[in-house]
Amino acid sequence: NAGVTQTPKFQVLKTGQSMTLQCAQDMNHEYMSWYRQDPGMGLRLIHYSVGAGITDQGEVPNGYNVSRSTTEDFPLRLLSAAPSQTSVYFCASSYLRAPEAFFGQGTRLTVV
Amino acid sequence: SQQGEEDPQALSIQEGENATMNCSYKTSINNLQWYRQNSGRGLVHLILIRSNEREKHSGRLRVTLDTSKKSSSLLITASRAADTASYFCATTGTASKLTFGTGTRLQVTL
């Protein structure tokens, strides 16, 4: 079973560049979300979606865009990368009525 | 802002000992979950306790919840080297939105 798949696993960007982090799940989960994890700060919610066509902001949305055109995919776009966006990014999914989340393996992003 | 704070930040024990970590949170919740994260990997769900439950067991895991004190504890009994990981509590309020604590790093030595 694939579960939640994130690509790429590692990425180095230059300041000002844009890129898309991919996330796909094969469990037909309605809810998908993106988190960033920084040392000593746990995971912070960036954006989330409760279904195709519906997205909303989390705790730290600035500098990021998302879209949800299908149930399976929830890409995260960095519009103009900044060194402050250096972090590990995790995508997660779950059923709306069962909040146990399944996580991808993460994308380690470095912005120089 | 973080919903939960975990205590201790780091814990080092020997194999066979019990490990207890605590989580405090700030607002009303529907349920509280615990997750494990091995170094460099994604989080794995361990156990969920609902707001109307006080204690729950799963294998070597025991979770308690005290909603009056807004706190929870995770007990891992008879720890093994493979339990070495970071442990996070996460609360759920609205829908499935999770708010994580800062985590406890557990080191189990042989």
mmCIF file of C-alpha atoms in Angstrom:
data_model
loop_
_atom_site.group_PDB
_atom_site.id
_atom_site.type_symbol
_atom_site.label_atom_id
_atom_site.label_comp_id
_atom_site.label_asym_id
_atom_site.label_seq_id
_atom_site.Cartn_x
_atom_site.Cartn_y
_atom_site.Cartn_z
ATOM 1 C CA ASN A 1 0.000 0.000 0.000
ATOM 2 C CA ALA A 2 1.388 3.397 -1.011
ATOM 3 C CA GLY A 3 -0.397 5.526 1.651
ATOM 4 C CA VAL A 4 0.796 9.138 1.447
ATOM 5 C CA THR A 5 3.537 9.836 -1.080
ATOM 6 C CA GLN A 6 5.582 13.030 -1.074
ATOM 7 C CA THR A 7 8.017 14.155 -3.730
ATOM 8 C CA PRO A 8 10.769 15.200 -3.811
ATOM 9 C CA LYS A 9 12.483 13.939 -0.653
ATOM 10 C CA PHE A 10 15.174 16.620 -0.775
ATOM 11 C CA GLN A 11 15.345 19.986 -2.530
ATOM 12 C CA VAL A 12 17.702 22.954 -2.550
ATOM 13 C CA LEU A 13 16.348 26.250 -3.860
ATOM 14 C CA LYS A 14 17.826 29.658 -4.358
ATOM 15 C CA THR A 15 16.114 32.637 -2.780
ATOM 16 C CA GLY A 16 13.319 33.847 -5.032
ATOM 17 C CA GLN A 17 12.793 30.588 -6.881
ATOM 18 C CA SER A 18 9.414 28.895 -6.909
ATOM 19 C CA MET A 19 8.598 25.211 -6.685
ATOM 20 C CA THR A 20 5.808 22.747 -5.968
ATOM 21 C CA LEU A 21 5.937 20.008 -3.361
ATOM 22 C CA GLN A 22 3.786 17.096 -4.420
ATOM 23 C CA CYS A 23 1.539 15.030 -2.162
ATOM 24 C CA ALA A 24 -0.682 12.142 -3.188
ATOM 25 C CA GLN A 25 -2.738 9.670 -1.167
ATOM 26 C CA ASP A 26 -4.510 6.523 -2.277
ATOM 27 C CA MET A 27 -6.811 5.989 0.709
ATOM 28 C CA ASN A 28 -9.717 8.174 -0.495
ATOM 29 C CA HIS A 29 -9.260 10.477 2.510
ATOM 30 C CA GLU A 30 -11.285 13.664 2.472
ATOM 31 C CA TYR A 31 -8.909 15.643 4.684
ATOM 32 C CA MET A 32 -5.387 16.582 3.610
ATOM 33 C CA SER A 33 -2.948 18.978 5.194
ATOM 34 C CA TRP A 34 0.570 20.381 5.007
ATOM 35 C CA TYR A 35 2.832 20.956 7.998
ATOM 36 C CA ARG A 36 6.301 22.328 8.424
ATOM 37 C CA GLN A 37 8.600 21.052 11.134
ATOM 38 C CA ASP A 38 11.345 23.220 12.536
ATOM 39 C CA PRO A 39 13.745 22.285 15.364
ATOM 40 C CA GLY A 40 12.145 22.680 18.786
ATOM 41 C CA MET A 41 8.808 23.839 17.376
ATOM 42 C CA GLY A 42 6.925 20.666 16.598
ATOM 43 C CA LEU A 43 4.697 20.690 13.530
ATOM 44 C CA ARG A 44 2.847 23.782 12.412
ATOM 45 C CA LEU A 45 -0.111 23.688 10.053
ATOM 46 C CA ILE A 46 0.344 25.565 6.773
ATOM 47 C CA HIS A 47 -2.820 24.787 4.767
ATOM 48 C CA TYR A 48 -5.499 22.150 4.822
ATOM 49 C CA SER A 49 -8.362 20.849 2.722
ATOM 50 C CA VAL A 50 -11.570 19.045 3.662
ATOM 51 C CA GLY A 51 -12.301 17.919 0.108
ATOM 52 C CA ALA A 52 -11.743 18.606 -3.563
ATOM 53 C CA GLY A 53 -12.125 22.290 -4.349
ATOM 54 C CA ILE A 54 -11.977 23.373 -0.697
ATOM 55 C CA THR A 55 -8.845 24.727 0.978
ATOM 56 C CA ASP A 56 -8.167 26.873 4.011
ATOM 57 C CA GLN A 57 -5.262 28.489 5.815
ATOM 58 C CA GLY A 58 -3.562 27.082 8.857
ATOM 59 C CA GLU A 59 -1.262 28.688 11.362
ATOM 60 C CA VAL A 60 1.583 29.700 9.018
ATOM 61 C CA PRO A 61 0.196 30.152 5.476
ATOM 62 C CA ASN A 62 2.225 33.146 4.275
ATOM 63 C CA GLY A 63 4.401 32.391 1.252
ATOM 64 C CA TYR A 64 2.546 29.195 0.359
ATOM 65 C CA ASN A 65 -0.365 28.326 -1.940
ATOM 66 C CA VAL A 66 -2.358 25.131 -2.252
ATOM 67 C CA SER A 67 -5.067 23.724 -4.471
ATOM 68 C CA ARG A 68 -7.162 20.547 -4.338
ATOM 69 C CA SER A 69 -8.463 19.636 -7.761
ATOM 70 C CA THR A 70 -8.796 15.916 -6.949
ATOM 71 C CA THR A 71 -9.320 13.869 -3.788
ATOM 72 C CA GLU A 72 -5.913 12.258 -4.231
ATOM 73 C CA ASP A 73 -3.580 15.224 -4.755
ATOM 74 C CA PHE A 74 -2.733 18.243 -2.613
ATOM 75 C CA PRO A 75 0.302 20.141 -3.940
ATOM 76 C CA LEU A 76 2.017 22.889 -1.944
ATOM 77 C CA ARG A 77 3.486 25.787 -3.920
ATOM 78 C CA LEU A 78 6.230 28.057 -2.700
ATOM 79 C CA LEU A 79 5.776 31.301 -4.582
ATOM 80 C CA SER A 80 9.156 32.971 -3.975
ATOM 81 C CA ALA A 81 11.382 30.941 -1.702
ATOM 82 C CA ALA A 82 12.999 32.609 1.296
ATOM 83 C CA PRO A 83 15.646 31.260 3.716
ATOM 84 C CA SER A 84 12.957 31.299 6.449
ATOM 85 C CA GLN A 85 11.184 28.543 4.519
ATOM 86 C CA THR A 86 14.066 26.156 5.089
ATOM 87 C CA SER A 87 12.317 23.315 6.900
ATOM 88 C CA VAL A 88 11.018 19.779 6.674
ATOM 89 C CA TYR A 89 7.557 19.636 5.113
ATOM 90 C CA PHE A 90 5.041 16.895 5.830
ATOM 91 C CA CYS A 91 1.807 16.083 4.085
ATOM 92 C CA ALA A 92 -0.896 14.191 5.972
ATOM 93 C CA SER A 93 -4.324 12.789 5.212
ATOM 94 C CA SER A 94 -7.245 11.344 7.146
ATOM 95 C CA TYR A 95 -10.946 10.658 6.994
ATOM 96 C CA LEU A 96 -13.054 13.547 8.264
ATOM 97 C CA ARG A 97 -14.844 11.264 10.736
ATOM 98 C CA ALA A 98 -11.690 9.450 11.875
ATOM 99 C CA PRO A 99 -8.973 11.952 12.769
ATOM 100 C CA GLU A 100 -6.053 9.510 12.887
ATOM 101 C CA ALA A 101 -3.664 11.001 10.326
ATOM 102 C CA PHE A 102 -1.333 9.248 7.923
ATOM 103 C CA PHE A 103 1.874 11.104 7.115
ATOM 104 C CA GLY A 104 4.203 11.120 4.170
ATOM 105 C CA GLN A 105 7.933 10.695 4.644
ATOM 106 C CA GLY A 106 8.631 14.405 4.352
ATOM 107 C CA THR A 107 10.475 16.793 2.050
ATOM 108 C CA ARG A 108 13.625 18.411 3.387
ATOM 109 C CA LEU A 109 13.853 21.858 1.786
ATOM 110 C CA THR A 110 16.844 24.155 1.999
ATOM 111 C CA VAL A 111 16.657 27.713 0.665
ATOM 112 C CA VAL A 112 20.018 29.399 0.134
ATOM 113 C CA SER B 1 0.807 29.018 18.341
ATOM 114 C CA GLN B 2 1.382 25.512 19.635
ATOM 115 C CA GLN B 3 -1.625 23.958 21.333
ATOM 116 C CA GLY B 4 0.368 21.510 23.382
ATOM 117 C CA GLU B 5 3.570 21.419 25.288
ATOM 118 C CA GLU B 6 5.303 18.216 26.156
ATOM 119 C CA ASP B 7 7.345 17.448 29.200
ATOM 120 C CA PRO B 8 10.101 16.444 29.434
ATOM 121 C CA GLN B 9 11.709 17.700 26.231
ATOM 122 C CA ALA B 10 14.130 14.786 26.371
ATOM 123 C CA LEU B 11 14.158 11.509 28.276
ATOM 124 C CA SER B 12 16.875 8.881 28.497
ATOM 125 C CA ILE B 13 16.141 5.483 30.029
ATOM 126 C CA GLN B 14 17.479 1.949 29.939
ATOM 127 C CA GLU B 15 15.826 -0.902 28.122
ATOM 128 C CA GLY B 16 13.154 -2.535 30.258
ATOM 129 C CA GLU B 17 12.278 0.642 32.151
ATOM 130 C CA ASN B 18 9.029 2.531 31.768
ATOM 131 C CA ALA B 19 8.889 5.888 30.000
ATOM 132 C CA THR B 20 6.340 8.547 30.882
ATOM 133 C CA MET B 21 5.819 11.726 28.937
ATOM 134 C CA ASN B 22 3.257 14.427 29.546
ATOM 135 C CA CYS B 23 1.318 16.814 27.359
ATOM 136 C CA SER B 24 -0.550 19.971 28.304
ATOM 137 C CA TYR B 25 -2.905 21.839 26.015
ATOM 138 C CA LYS B 26 -4.754 25.118 26.080
ATOM 139 C CA THR B 27 -8.278 24.876 24.680
ATOM 140 C CA SER B 28 -11.206 22.453 24.662
ATOM 141 C CA ILE B 29 -10.674 19.384 22.541
ATOM 142 C CA ASN B 30 -12.640 16.589 20.864
ATOM 143 C CA ASN B 31 -9.822 14.095 21.211
ATOM 144 C CA LEU B 32 -6.092 13.830 21.775
ATOM 145 C CA GLN B 33 -3.682 11.657 19.850
ATOM 146 C CA TRP B 34 -0.107 10.531 20.291
ATOM 147 C CA TYR B 35 2.300 10.092 17.387
ATOM 148 C CA ARG B 36 5.822 8.705 17.097
ATOM 149 C CA GLN B 37 8.503 10.031 14.771
ATOM 150 C CA ASN B 38 11.658 8.088 14.081
ATOM 151 C CA SER B 39 14.632 10.209 13.083
ATOM 152 C CA GLY B 40 14.186 11.653 9.615
ATOM 153 C CA ARG B 41 10.855 9.927 9.033
ATOM 154 C CA GLY B 42 7.179 10.825 8.973
ATOM 155 C CA LEU B 43 4.903 10.603 11.984
ATOM 156 C CA VAL B 44 3.088 7.392 12.840
ATOM 157 C CA HIS B 45 -0.190 7.366 14.756
ATOM 158 C CA LEU B 46 -0.011 5.466 18.054
ATOM 159 C CA ILE B 47 -3.240 5.959 19.971
ATOM 160 C CA LEU B 48 -6.281 8.242 20.222
ATOM 161 C CA ILE B 49 -8.246 9.085 23.348
ATOM 162 C CA ARG B 50 -11.563 10.891 23.160
ATOM 163 C CA SER B 51 -12.509 13.763 25.426
ATOM 164 C CA ASN B 52 -15.020 11.603 27.323
ATOM 165 C CA GLU B 53 -12.422 8.892 28.048
ATOM 166 C CA ARG B 54 -9.987 8.926 30.937
ATOM 167 C CA GLU B 55 -7.651 6.061 30.109
ATOM 168 C CA LYS B 56 -6.846 3.897 27.128
ATOM 169 C CA HIS B 57 -4.472 1.004 26.511
ATOM 170 C CA SER B 58 -2.868 -0.375 23.383
ATOM 171 C CA GLY B 59 -0.223 -3.046 23.817
ATOM 172 C CA ARG B 60 2.597 -1.502 25.885
ATOM 173 C CA LEU B 61 1.046 1.957 25.646
ATOM 174 C CA ARG B 62 -1.180 3.552 28.258
ATOM 175 C CA VAL B 63 -2.669 6.986 27.748
ATOM 176 C CA THR B 64 -4.534 9.060 30.301
ATOM 177 C CA LEU B 65 -6.509 12.225 29.772
ATOM 178 C CA ASP B 66 -7.546 14.786 32.389
ATOM 179 C CA THR B 67 -9.724 17.389 30.683
ATOM 180 C CA SER B 68 -10.091 19.421 33.895
ATOM 181 C CA LYS B 69 -6.318 19.937 33.950
ATOM 182 C CA LYS B 70 -6.011 19.987 30.137
ATOM 183 C CA SER B 71 -3.303 17.360 30.285
ATOM 184 C CA SER B 72 -2.495 13.888 29.025
ATOM 185 C CA SER B 73 0.239 11.369 29.685
ATOM 186 C CA LEU B 74 1.723 8.568 27.609
ATOM 187 C CA LEU B 75 3.294 5.613 29.389
ATOM 188 C CA ILE B 76 5.418 3.127 27.485
ATOM 189 C CA THR B 77 6.051 0.051 29.585
ATOM 190 C CA ALA B 78 9.079 -2.226 29.306
ATOM 191 C CA SER B 79 10.833 0.071 26.831
ATOM 192 C CA ARG B 80 12.922 -1.337 24.009
ATOM 193 C CA ALA B 81 15.745 0.193 21.985
ATOM 194 C CA ALA B 82 13.299 0.322 19.049
ATOM 195 C CA ASP B 83 11.142 2.771 21.039
ATOM 196 C CA THR B 84 13.843 5.424 20.593
ATOM 197 C CA ALA B 85 12.034 8.232 18.775
ATOM 198 C CA SER B 86 10.313 11.562 19.278
ATOM 199 C CA TYR B 87 6.771 11.472 20.611
ATOM 200 C CA PHE B 88 4.181 14.141 19.927
ATOM 201 C CA CYS B 89 0.752 14.795 21.302
ATOM 202 C CA ALA B 90 -1.824 16.340 18.975
ATOM 203 C CA THR B 91 -5.217 17.730 19.786
ATOM 204 C CA THR B 92 -8.254 17.907 17.546
ATOM 205 C CA GLY B 93 -10.818 20.645 17.894
ATOM 206 C CA THR B 94 -12.490 21.603 14.642
ATOM 207 C CA ALA B 95 -12.997 18.781 12.141
ATOM 208 C CA SER B 96 -9.746 16.885 11.593
ATOM 209 C CA LYS B 97 -7.385 19.797 12.137
ATOM 210 C CA LEU B 98 -4.504 18.631 14.341
ATOM 211 C CA THR B 99 -2.475 20.919 16.570
ATOM 212 C CA PHE B 100 0.811 19.426 17.716
ATOM 213 C CA GLY B 101 2.916 19.819 20.789
ATOM 214 C CA THR B 102 6.660 20.362 20.703
ATOM 215 C CA GLY B 103 7.525 16.719 21.333
ATOM 216 C CA THR B 104 9.547 14.560 23.714
ATOM 217 C CA ARG B 105 12.756 12.913 22.490
ATOM 218 C CA LEU B 106 13.055 9.450 24.017
ATOM 219 C CA GLN B 107 16.368 7.599 24.043
ATOM 220 C CA VAL B 108 16.308 3.957 25.153
ATOM 221 C CA THR B 109 19.742 2.489 25.755
ATOM 222 C CA LEU B 110 20.735 -1.169 26.050
#
